[in-house]
mmCIF file of C-alpha atoms in Angstrom:
data_model
loop_
_atom_site.group_PDB
_atom_site.id
_atom_site.type_symbol
_atom_site.label_atom_id
_atom_site.label_comp_id
_atom_site.label_asym_id
_atom_site.label_seq_id
_atom_site.Cartn_x
_atom_site.Cartn_y
_atom_site.Cartn_z
ATOM 1 C CA UNK A 1 113.680 46.504 77.700
ATOM 2 C CA UNK A 2 115.057 44.706 74.679
ATOM 3 C CA UNK A 3 111.627 45.124 73.184
ATOM 4 C CA UNK A 4 112.523 48.728 72.306
ATOM 5 C CA UNK A 5 114.837 47.643 69.486
ATOM 6 C CA UNK A 6 113.548 44.781 67.437
ATOM 7 C CA UNK A 7 113.318 43.168 64.039
ATOM 8 C CA UNK A 8 109.961 42.063 62.706
ATOM 9 C CA UNK A 9 108.388 39.233 60.861
ATOM 10 C CA UNK A 10 107.466 39.917 57.185
ATOM 11 C CA UNK A 11 103.835 40.697 56.706
ATOM 12 C CA UNK A 12 101.527 39.278 54.101
ATOM 13 C CA UNK A 13 102.709 35.664 54.422
ATOM 14 C CA UNK A 14 99.829 33.227 54.248
ATOM 15 C CA UNK A 15 99.666 29.452 54.219
ATOM 16 C CA UNK A 16 97.220 27.734 51.901
ATOM 17 C CA UNK A 17 96.538 24.084 51.276
ATOM 18 C CA UNK A 18 97.502 22.600 47.900
ATOM 19 C CA UNK A 19 94.428 21.678 45.870
ATOM 20 C CA UNK A 20 93.558 18.022 46.066
ATOM 21 C CA UNK A 21 93.785 15.940 42.887
ATOM 22 C CA UNK A 22 90.882 13.789 44.023
ATOM 23 C CA UNK A 23 87.408 14.578 42.826
ATOM 24 C CA UNK A 24 85.377 16.248 45.539
ATOM 25 C CA UNK A 25 83.069 14.071 47.561
ATOM 26 C CA UNK A 26 80.035 15.766 49.042
ATOM 27 C CA UNK A 27 80.137 13.857 52.351
ATOM 28 C CA UNK A 28 83.886 14.313 52.877
ATOM 29 C CA UNK A 29 83.573 17.990 51.967
ATOM 30 C CA UNK A 30 80.892 18.445 54.608
ATOM 31 C CA UNK A 31 82.997 16.632 57.192
ATOM 32 C CA UNK A 32 86.029 18.793 56.371
ATOM 33 C CA UNK A 33 83.947 21.948 56.568
ATOM 34 C CA UNK A 34 82.531 20.949 59.960
ATOM 35 C CA UNK A 35 86.021 20.083 61.220
ATOM 36 C CA UNK A 36 87.412 23.454 60.114
ATOM 37 C CA UNK A 37 84.483 25.264 61.711
ATOM 38 C CA UNK A 38 85.057 23.369 64.974
ATOM 39 C CA UNK A 39 88.768 24.258 64.992
ATOM 40 C CA UNK A 40 87.951 27.904 64.384
ATOM 41 C CA UNK A 41 85.392 27.792 67.202
ATOM 42 C CA UNK A 42 87.908 26.149 69.587
ATOM 43 C CA UNK A 43 90.568 28.762 68.806
ATOM 44 C CA UNK A 44 88.084 31.572 69.305
ATOM 45 C CA UNK A 45 86.892 30.030 72.577
ATOM 46 C CA UNK A 46 90.454 29.742 73.942
ATOM 47 C CA UNK A 47 91.118 33.341 72.939
ATOM 48 C CA UNK A 48 87.957 34.502 74.712
ATOM 49 C CA UNK A 49 88.798 32.479 77.818
ATOM 50 C CA UNK A 50 92.240 34.093 78.053
ATOM 51 C CA UNK A 51 90.745 37.548 77.702
ATOM 52 C CA UNK A 52 88.060 36.766 80.267
ATOM 53 C CA UNK A 53 90.637 35.455 82.751
ATOM 54 C CA UNK A 54 92.757 38.578 82.393
ATOM 55 C CA UNK A 55 89.696 40.824 82.690
ATOM 56 C CA UNK A 56 88.675 39.048 85.907
ATOM 57 C CA UNK A 57 92.238 39.447 87.196
ATOM 58 C CA UNK A 58 92.101 43.205 86.609
ATOM 59 C CA UNK A 59 88.658 43.490 88.212
ATOM 60 C CA UNK A 60 89.982 41.905 91.388
ATOM 61 C CA UNK A 61 93.062 44.125 91.184
ATOM 62 C CA UNK A 62 90.879 47.231 91.114
ATOM 63 C CA UNK A 63 88.693 45.927 93.937
ATOM 64 C CA UNK A 64 91.706 45.204 96.127
ATOM 65 C CA UNK A 65 91.148 41.456 96.189
ATOM 66 C CA UNK A 66 92.348 38.527 94.168
ATOM 67 C CA UNK A 67 90.498 35.466 92.855
ATOM 68 C CA UNK A 68 90.919 31.849 93.894
ATOM 69 C CA UNK A 69 94.192 31.029 95.665
ATOM 70 C CA UNK A 70 96.308 33.845 94.238
ATOM 71 C CA UNK A 71 97.369 35.212 97.609
ATOM 72 C CA UNK A 72 99.876 38.043 97.513
ATOM 73 C CA UNK A 73 102.288 39.355 100.123
ATOM 74 C CA UNK A 74 102.622 43.033 100.954
ATOM 75 C CA UNK A 75 105.795 43.196 98.879
ATOM 76 C CA UNK A 76 103.809 42.119 95.813
ATOM 77 C CA UNK A 77 105.624 38.812 95.516
ATOM 78 C CA UNK A 78 103.864 35.825 93.985
ATOM 79 C CA UNK A 79 104.861 33.111 96.486
ATOM 80 C CA UNK A 80 104.891 29.415 95.821
ATOM 81 C CA UNK A 81 102.277 27.268 97.494
ATOM 82 C CA UNK A 82 103.303 24.802 100.232
ATOM 83 C CA UNK A 83 101.753 21.781 98.553
ATOM 84 C CA UNK A 84 101.405 22.179 94.775
ATOM 85 C CA UNK A 85 98.449 20.464 93.226
ATOM 86 C CA UNK A 86 98.575 18.529 89.982
ATOM 87 C CA UNK A 87 96.904 20.214 87.051
ATOM 88 C CA UNK A 88 93.813 18.483 85.665
ATOM 89 C CA UNK A 89 93.929 17.031 82.192
ATOM 90 C CA UNK A 90 92.902 19.402 79.440
ATOM 91 C CA UNK A 91 89.454 18.916 77.961
ATOM 92 C CA UNK A 92 90.236 21.003 74.876
ATOM 93 C CA UNK A 93 89.882 19.278 71.500
ATOM 94 C CA UNK A 94 91.833 22.008 69.718
ATOM 95 C CA UNK A 95 94.525 20.659 67.419
ATOM 96 C CA UNK A 96 98.012 21.948 68.137
ATOM 97 C CA UNK A 97 99.055 24.882 65.993
ATOM 98 C CA UNK A 98 102.605 25.613 64.868
ATOM 99 C CA UNK A 99 102.958 27.880 67.911
ATOM 100 C CA UNK A 100 102.228 25.119 70.415
ATOM 101 C CA UNK A 101 105.775 23.778 70.712
ATOM 102 C CA UNK A 102 105.393 22.073 74.065
ATOM 103 C CA UNK A 103 105.387 18.272 73.526
ATOM 104 C CA UNK A 104 103.441 17.637 76.712
ATOM 105 C CA UNK A 105 99.866 18.828 77.157
ATOM 106 C CA UNK A 106 98.932 19.912 79.751
ATOM 107 C CA UNK A 107 102.087 21.182 81.474
ATOM 108 C CA UNK A 108 103.980 18.417 83.228
ATOM 109 C CA UNK A 109 107.482 18.544 84.709
ATOM 110 C CA UNK A 110 110.115 17.019 82.446
ATOM 111 C CA UNK A 111 112.051 16.058 85.608
ATOM 112 C CA UNK A 112 109.207 14.324 87.433
ATOM 113 C CA UNK A 113 111.425 12.118 89.617
ATOM 114 C CA UNK A 114 113.967 14.849 90.319
ATOM 115 C CA UNK A 115 115.786 14.629 93.643
ATOM 116 C CA UNK A 116 116.440 18.117 95.020
ATOM 117 C CA UNK A 117 118.146 16.883 98.186
ATOM 118 C CA UNK A 118 121.668 18.202 98.596
ATOM 119 C CA UNK A 119 121.258 21.201 96.276
ATOM 120 C CA UNK A 120 122.715 24.508 97.444
ATOM 121 C CA UNK A 121 119.208 25.992 97.183
ATOM 122 C CA UNK A 122 115.830 25.027 95.763
ATOM 123 C CA UNK A 123 114.477 28.584 95.911
ATOM 124 C CA UNK A 124 113.934 30.356 92.572
ATOM 125 C CA UNK A 125 113.076 34.068 92.363
ATOM 126 C CA UNK A 126 111.688 35.088 88.959
ATOM 127 C CA UNK A 127 111.996 38.699 87.764
ATOM 128 C CA UNK A 128 109.978 39.877 84.766
ATOM 129 C CA UNK A 129 111.080 42.176 81.954
ATOM 130 C CA UNK A 130 109.933 45.611 80.823
ATOM 131 C CA UNK A 131 106.164 45.878 80.496
ATOM 132 C CA UNK A 132 105.598 42.369 81.871
ATOM 133 C CA UNK A 133 104.619 41.288 85.376
ATOM 134 C CA UNK A 134 104.905 38.233 87.583
ATOM 135 C CA UNK A 135 101.896 36.858 85.697
ATOM 136 C CA UNK A 136 104.104 35.946 82.722
ATOM 137 C CA UNK A 137 105.828 33.166 84.712
ATOM 138 C CA UNK A 138 102.706 31.084 85.414
ATOM 139 C CA UNK A 139 103.880 28.074 83.381
ATOM 140 C CA UNK A 140 107.406 28.194 84.796
ATOM 141 C CA UNK A 141 106.073 28.460 88.360
ATOM 142 C CA UNK A 142 103.871 25.403 87.839
ATOM 143 C CA UNK A 143 106.650 23.281 86.356
ATOM 144 C CA UNK A 144 109.231 24.191 88.992
ATOM 145 C CA UNK A 145 106.846 23.653 91.898
ATOM 146 C CA UNK A 146 105.810 20.260 90.508
ATOM 147 C CA UNK A 147 109.518 19.359 90.420
ATOM 148 C CA UNK A 148 109.927 20.167 94.117
ATOM 149 C CA UNK A 149 111.275 23.716 93.989
ATOM 150 C CA UNK A 150 110.163 26.767 95.923
ATOM 151 C CA UNK A 151 109.299 29.641 93.582
ATOM 152 C CA UNK A 152 108.618 33.347 94.057
ATOM 153 C CA UNK A 153 107.752 35.713 91.203
ATOM 154 C CA UNK A 154 107.894 39.398 92.021
ATOM 155 C CA UNK A 155 106.046 42.380 90.561
ATOM 156 C CA UNK A 156 108.503 45.256 90.304
ATOM 157 C CA UNK A 157 107.241 48.779 91.031
ATOM 158 C CA UNK A 158 104.506 49.858 88.647
ATOM 159 C CA UNK A 159 104.296 46.390 87.086
ATOM 160 C CA UNK A 160 101.713 43.617 87.215
ATOM 161 C CA UNK A 161 99.391 44.304 90.156
ATOM 162 C CA UNK A 162 101.803 46.677 91.887
ATOM 163 C CA UNK A 163 99.752 49.846 92.344
ATOM 164 C CA UNK A 164 102.571 52.392 91.987
ATOM 165 C CA UNK A 165 102.297 54.808 89.046
ATOM 166 C CA UNK A 166 104.885 53.848 86.428
ATOM 167 C CA UNK A 167 105.302 57.486 85.426
ATOM 168 C CA UNK A 168 106.476 58.372 88.953
ATOM 169 C CA UNK A 169 109.435 55.975 88.955
ATOM 170 C CA UNK A 170 112.665 57.991 88.835
ATOM 171 C CA UNK A 171 115.402 55.407 89.479
ATOM 172 C CA UNK A 172 116.312 51.754 89.151
ATOM 173 C CA UNK A 173 116.454 51.491 92.948
ATOM 174 C CA UNK A 174 112.826 52.578 93.157
ATOM 175 C CA UNK A 175 111.818 50.215 90.359
ATOM 176 C CA UNK A 176 113.394 47.119 91.962
ATOM 177 C CA UNK A 177 112.381 47.931 95.561
ATOM 178 C CA UNK A 178 109.901 45.004 95.806
ATOM 179 C CA UNK A 179 112.787 42.692 94.902
ATOM 180 C CA UNK A 180 115.288 44.243 97.309
ATOM 181 C CA UNK A 181 112.662 44.165 100.078
ATOM 182 C CA UNK A 182 112.155 40.450 99.479
ATOM 183 C CA UNK A 183 115.873 39.643 99.528
ATOM 184 C CA UNK A 184 116.345 41.609 102.754
ATOM 185 C CA UNK A 185 113.866 39.271 104.439
ATOM 186 C CA UNK A 186 115.853 36.132 103.648
ATOM 187 C CA UNK A 187 117.245 34.328 106.652
ATOM 188 C CA UNK A 188 120.926 34.127 107.531
ATOM 189 C CA UNK A 189 122.695 31.845 105.090
ATOM 190 C CA UNK A 190 119.612 31.517 102.868
ATOM 191 C CA UNK A 191 120.298 31.805 99.155
ATOM 192 C CA UNK A 192 118.178 32.009 96.002
ATOM 193 C CA UNK A 193 118.580 31.412 92.291
ATOM 194 C CA UNK A 194 117.766 34.748 90.685
ATOM 195 C CA UNK A 195 116.220 34.691 87.190
ATOM 196 C CA UNK A 196 115.791 37.811 85.053
ATOM 197 C CA UNK A 197 114.115 38.215 81.668
ATOM 198 C CA UNK A 198 114.540 41.116 79.225
ATOM 199 C CA UNK A 199 115.003 44.383 81.185
ATOM 200 C CA UNK A 200 114.861 42.159 84.277
ATOM 201 C CA UNK A 201 118.529 41.464 83.525
ATOM 202 C CA UNK A 202 119.380 45.008 84.633
ATOM 203 C CA UNK A 203 117.163 44.558 87.683
ATOM 204 C CA UNK A 204 118.891 41.408 88.896
ATOM 205 C CA UNK A 205 122.320 42.900 88.128
ATOM 206 C CA UNK A 206 121.475 45.796 90.442
ATOM 207 C CA UNK A 207 120.574 43.485 93.346
ATOM 208 C CA UNK A 208 123.556 41.195 92.650
ATOM 209 C CA UNK A 209 125.721 44.176 93.528
ATOM 210 C CA UNK A 210 123.749 44.735 96.748
ATOM 211 C CA UNK A 211 123.238 41.156 97.988
ATOM 212 C CA UNK A 212 125.897 38.869 96.473
ATOM 213 C CA UNK A 213 125.906 36.556 99.507
ATOM 214 C CA UNK A 214 122.181 35.896 99.142
ATOM 215 C CA UNK A 215 122.360 34.799 95.491
ATOM 216 C CA UNK A 216 123.544 31.303 94.601
ATOM 217 C CA UNK A 217 123.250 31.768 90.828
ATOM 218 C CA UNK A 218 121.952 34.447 88.462
ATOM 219 C CA UNK A 219 120.248 33.391 85.227
ATOM 220 C CA UNK A 220 119.708 35.844 82.376
ATOM 221 C CA UNK A 221 116.965 34.835 79.917
ATOM 222 C CA UNK A 222 117.156 36.873 76.694
ATOM 223 C CA UNK A 223 118.058 39.644 79.102
ATOM 224 C CA UNK A 224 120.153 42.780 79.469
ATOM 225 C CA UNK A 225 123.445 41.425 80.811
ATOM 226 C CA UNK A 226 125.271 44.703 81.316
ATOM 227 C CA UNK A 227 128.823 45.720 82.106
ATOM 228 C CA UNK A 228 129.609 48.341 84.717
ATOM 229 C CA UNK A 229 128.971 51.853 83.420
ATOM 230 C CA UNK A 230 126.340 50.697 80.931
ATOM 231 C CA UNK A 231 122.624 51.356 80.857
ATOM 232 C CA UNK A 232 120.049 49.159 79.178
ATOM 233 C CA UNK A 233 119.683 51.891 76.592
ATOM 234 C CA UNK A 234 123.437 51.722 75.871
ATOM 235 C CA UNK A 235 123.335 47.974 75.409
ATOM 236 C CA UNK A 236 120.316 47.732 73.166
ATOM 237 C CA UNK A 237 121.252 50.728 71.048
ATOM 238 C CA UNK A 238 124.188 48.662 69.793
ATOM 239 C CA UNK A 239 121.759 46.845 67.544
ATOM 240 C CA UNK A 240 122.400 48.076 64.047
ATOM 241 C CA UNK A 241 119.758 49.048 61.538
ATOM 242 C CA UNK A 242 116.464 50.829 61.917
ATOM 243 C CA UNK A 243 113.146 49.297 62.835
ATOM 244 C CA UNK A 244 110.130 51.052 61.414
ATOM 245 C CA UNK A 245 107.754 48.728 63.255
ATOM 246 C CA UNK A 246 109.357 49.459 66.618
ATOM 247 C CA UNK A 247 109.280 53.184 65.937
ATOM 248 C CA UNK A 248 105.569 52.873 65.241
ATOM 249 C CA UNK A 249 105.038 50.756 68.373
ATOM 250 C CA UNK A 250 106.739 53.133 70.791
ATOM 251 C CA UNK A 251 104.480 55.597 72.564
ATOM 252 C CA UNK A 252 106.402 57.955 74.859
ATOM 253 C CA UNK A 253 104.500 59.284 77.857
ATOM 254 C CA UNK A 254 105.233 62.811 79.157
ATOM 255 C CA UNK A 255 103.377 63.262 82.428
ATOM 256 C CA UNK A 256 105.726 66.090 83.435
ATOM 257 C CA UNK A 257 105.155 67.990 80.216
ATOM 258 C CA UNK A 258 106.548 67.768 76.695
ATOM 259 C CA UNK A 259 109.439 70.047 77.650
ATOM 260 C CA UNK A 260 110.658 67.371 80.119
ATOM 261 C CA UNK A 261 112.117 63.900 79.419
ATOM 262 C CA UNK A 262 109.664 61.019 78.915
ATOM 263 C CA UNK A 263 108.394 59.335 82.056
ATOM 264 C CA UNK A 264 107.480 55.985 80.513
ATOM 265 C CA UNK A 265 107.255 54.059 77.271
ATOM 266 C CA UNK A 266 104.060 52.341 76.235
ATOM 267 C CA UNK A 267 104.020 49.802 73.417
ATOM 268 C CA UNK A 268 101.277 49.449 70.837
ATOM 269 C CA UNK A 269 99.998 46.043 71.852
ATOM 270 C CA UNK A 270 98.854 45.081 68.368
ATOM 271 C CA UNK A 271 102.306 45.692 66.905
ATOM 272 C CA UNK A 272 104.286 43.919 69.645
ATOM 273 C CA UNK A 273 102.689 40.601 68.703
ATOM 274 C CA UNK A 274 104.998 40.406 65.703
ATOM 275 C CA UNK A 275 108.301 40.747 67.533
ATOM 276 C CA UNK A 276 107.674 39.697 71.148
ATOM 277 C CA UNK A 277 105.357 36.715 70.662
ATOM 278 C CA UNK A 278 106.080 35.453 67.143
ATOM 279 C CA UNK A 279 106.198 31.829 68.357
ATOM 280 C CA UNK A 280 103.848 31.995 71.366
ATOM 281 C CA UNK A 281 100.383 30.392 71.683
ATOM 282 C CA UNK A 282 97.416 32.664 70.979
ATOM 283 C CA UNK A 283 96.025 32.360 74.512
ATOM 284 C CA UNK A 284 99.283 33.627 76.028
ATOM 285 C CA UNK A 285 99.453 36.493 73.555
ATOM 286 C CA UNK A 286 95.880 37.462 74.496
ATOM 287 C CA UNK A 287 96.779 37.404 78.194
ATOM 288 C CA UNK A 288 99.809 39.608 77.555
ATOM 289 C CA UNK A 289 97.931 42.165 75.487
ATOM 290 C CA UNK A 290 95.544 42.937 78.340
ATOM 291 C CA UNK A 291 98.151 42.680 81.119
ATOM 292 C CA UNK A 292 101.240 44.560 79.925
ATOM 293 C CA UNK A 293 101.907 47.994 81.440
ATOM 294 C CA UNK A 294 104.137 50.938 80.455
ATOM 295 C CA UNK A 295 107.899 50.698 80.999
ATOM 296 C CA UNK A 296 109.413 53.340 83.319
ATOM 297 C CA UNK A 297 111.890 55.451 81.368
ATOM 298 C CA UNK A 298 114.401 56.538 84.039
ATOM 299 C CA UNK A 299 115.593 53.004 84.967
ATOM 300 C CA UNK A 300 116.214 52.277 81.283
ATOM 301 C CA UNK A 301 118.738 55.094 80.933
ATOM 302 C CA UNK A 302 120.390 54.604 84.332
ATOM 303 C CA UNK A 303 123.987 53.374 84.150
ATOM 304 C CA UNK A 304 124.871 50.527 86.504
ATOM 305 C CA UNK A 305 127.828 50.518 88.868
ATOM 306 C CA UNK A 306 128.955 46.890 89.168
ATOM 307 C CA UNK A 307 132.044 45.679 91.026
ATOM 308 C CA UNK A 308 134.050 42.482 90.682
ATOM 309 C CA UNK A 309 133.882 41.997 94.454
ATOM 310 C CA UNK A 310 130.064 41.942 94.598
ATOM 311 C CA UNK A 311 128.420 41.496 91.202
ATOM 312 C CA UNK A 312 131.425 39.599 89.880
ATOM 313 C CA UNK A 313 131.307 37.060 92.700
ATOM 314 C CA UNK A 314 127.866 35.733 91.677
ATOM 315 C CA UNK A 315 127.809 32.839 89.217
ATOM 316 C CA UNK A 316 126.082 33.935 86.006
ATOM 317 C CA UNK A 317 124.351 31.850 83.326
ATOM 318 C CA UNK A 318 122.750 32.992 80.079
ATOM 319 C CA UNK A 319 119.812 31.415 78.244
ATOM 320 C CA UNK A 320 119.542 32.622 74.654
ATOM 321 C CA UNK A 321 116.481 32.558 72.396
ATOM 322 C CA UNK A 322 117.009 31.598 68.765
ATOM 323 C CA UNK A 323 113.824 33.022 67.202
ATOM 324 C CA UNK A 324 113.927 36.263 69.172
ATOM 325 C CA UNK A 325 112.992 39.343 67.145
ATOM 326 C CA UNK A 326 113.168 41.683 70.148
ATOM 327 C CA UNK A 327 116.774 40.869 71.101
ATOM 328 C CA UNK A 328 118.245 39.186 68.009
ATOM 329 C CA UNK A 329 120.835 36.446 68.352
ATOM 330 C CA UNK A 330 123.629 38.789 67.224
ATOM 331 C CA UNK A 331 122.892 41.188 70.083
ATOM 332 C CA UNK A 332 122.648 38.350 72.587
ATOM 333 C CA UNK A 333 126.007 37.003 71.423
ATOM 334 C CA UNK A 334 127.507 40.482 71.748
ATOM 335 C CA UNK A 335 126.407 40.664 75.397
ATOM 336 C CA UNK A 336 127.779 37.166 76.032
ATOM 337 C CA UNK A 337 131.150 37.985 74.475
ATOM 338 C CA UNK A 338 131.436 41.355 76.215
ATOM 339 C CA UNK A 339 130.492 40.068 79.666
ATOM 340 C CA UNK A 340 131.025 36.286 79.557
ATOM 341 C CA UNK A 341 128.902 34.144 81.914
ATOM 342 C CA UNK A 342 129.913 30.761 83.300
ATOM 343 C CA UNK A 343 127.757 28.846 80.803
ATOM 344 C CA UNK A 344 125.449 29.624 77.879
ATOM 345 C CA UNK A 345 122.347 27.664 76.873
ATOM 346 C CA UNK A 346 120.232 28.196 73.743
ATOM 347 C CA UNK A 347 116.503 27.609 73.310
ATOM 348 C CA UNK A 348 115.697 26.577 69.752
ATOM 349 C CA UNK A 349 112.340 27.724 68.422
ATOM 350 C CA UNK A 350 111.838 30.298 71.176
ATOM 351 C CA UNK A 351 110.701 33.859 70.651
ATOM 352 C CA UNK A 352 111.395 36.630 73.175
ATOM 353 C CA UNK A 353 108.976 35.011 75.643
ATOM 354 C CA UNK A 354 110.275 31.450 76.220
ATOM 355 C CA UNK A 355 108.032 31.057 79.271
ATOM 356 C CA UNK A 356 105.190 31.043 76.712
ATOM 357 C CA UNK A 357 106.721 29.571 73.566
ATOM 358 C CA UNK A 358 109.094 26.955 75.044
ATOM 359 C CA UNK A 359 108.077 26.408 78.692
ATOM 360 C CA UNK A 360 109.195 22.770 78.899
ATOM 361 C CA UNK A 361 112.615 23.430 77.395
ATOM 362 C CA UNK A 362 113.113 26.492 79.596
ATOM 363 C CA UNK A 363 112.165 24.464 82.670
ATOM 364 C CA UNK A 364 114.654 21.749 81.782
ATOM 365 C CA UNK A 365 117.505 24.278 81.513
ATOM 366 C CA UNK A 366 116.566 25.991 84.781
ATOM 367 C CA UNK A 367 116.625 22.647 86.567
ATOM 368 C CA UNK A 368 119.953 21.750 84.956
ATOM 369 C CA UNK A 369 121.509 25.015 86.143
ATOM 370 C CA UNK A 370 120.136 24.497 89.661
ATOM 371 C CA UNK A 371 121.934 21.144 89.822
ATOM 372 C CA UNK A 372 125.357 22.520 88.900
ATOM 373 C CA UNK A 373 127.357 22.015 92.129
ATOM 374 C CA UNK A 374 129.035 24.912 93.950
ATOM 375 C CA UNK A 375 132.557 25.732 92.930
ATOM 376 C CA UNK A 376 135.248 24.401 95.228
ATOM 377 C CA UNK A 377 136.959 27.163 97.201
#
């Protein structure tokens, strides 16, 4: 829910090429023009493909079925596949833009020969942030599975393909029910590494209090890492200064009438591009714009009750994002200092969505945290 208080990138900044000192050559000019036209066509094609994929996804959602091998459990968890397949090589001729930070195309695990034997757990559970869904983790799921991990990504209530009406969610317990249902089904002695992004930090904190024995480690990615007695609203309102862009982007929904509190917050999807995805590839931004859903209001203002015995017994790690305009570095550092985790990692060049803007670097840190041995009793 950090995306409710954000800074924004200055508008009107354009990049132009310096004029060449060489005299123009008609043949080279034609070649340059054709090259530029091809790049523009490739970018437009990728954008259209992302939109088409998301549209197809929503069609299947409405029809009650899902395309290809995207099987879903009744708890709306995106499970890992038993035998992950290698991704085919990309046939795109598009040149990398400044937003394509990943040094490896297509996605390939940076820990290809990783040995997961002897780890406390190889099971990751990924929890999305406010407005997002399990769909946002598709790169992270691929990389972790290719490295030998088991991965589940859950749609919280009213998010992703979960059919519940966001406006009807009245508590954090109701919002995180798909996650609590999944953890209840774990076998005796089975543990997971719980990962939360954005408002997902409050979600995983809630279940850390309920199921501390089922959680090996908790990883907060640019997330609400709250103290007991705090709500996400309390934490993010600590950010100083006003944000005209965010005020313009917020659309409060009042399904119970204007004389009642808001039921959800919708974000203007054209405006969020500037502070959520300022470093992300265009195709991922396009996917997000057609997939994001309103954020339930009640869970945002609910204060957490966290104990040292339960919540405090789970090992916590924080992954910060350096180019984050939704939760600026100063606010992230404030959360870290107020509620110190075991270790802190920083992702350089990442916006608020590192699973889009820095997937390889994020994967490397997740693997590194998974390999940290258990503390000696």
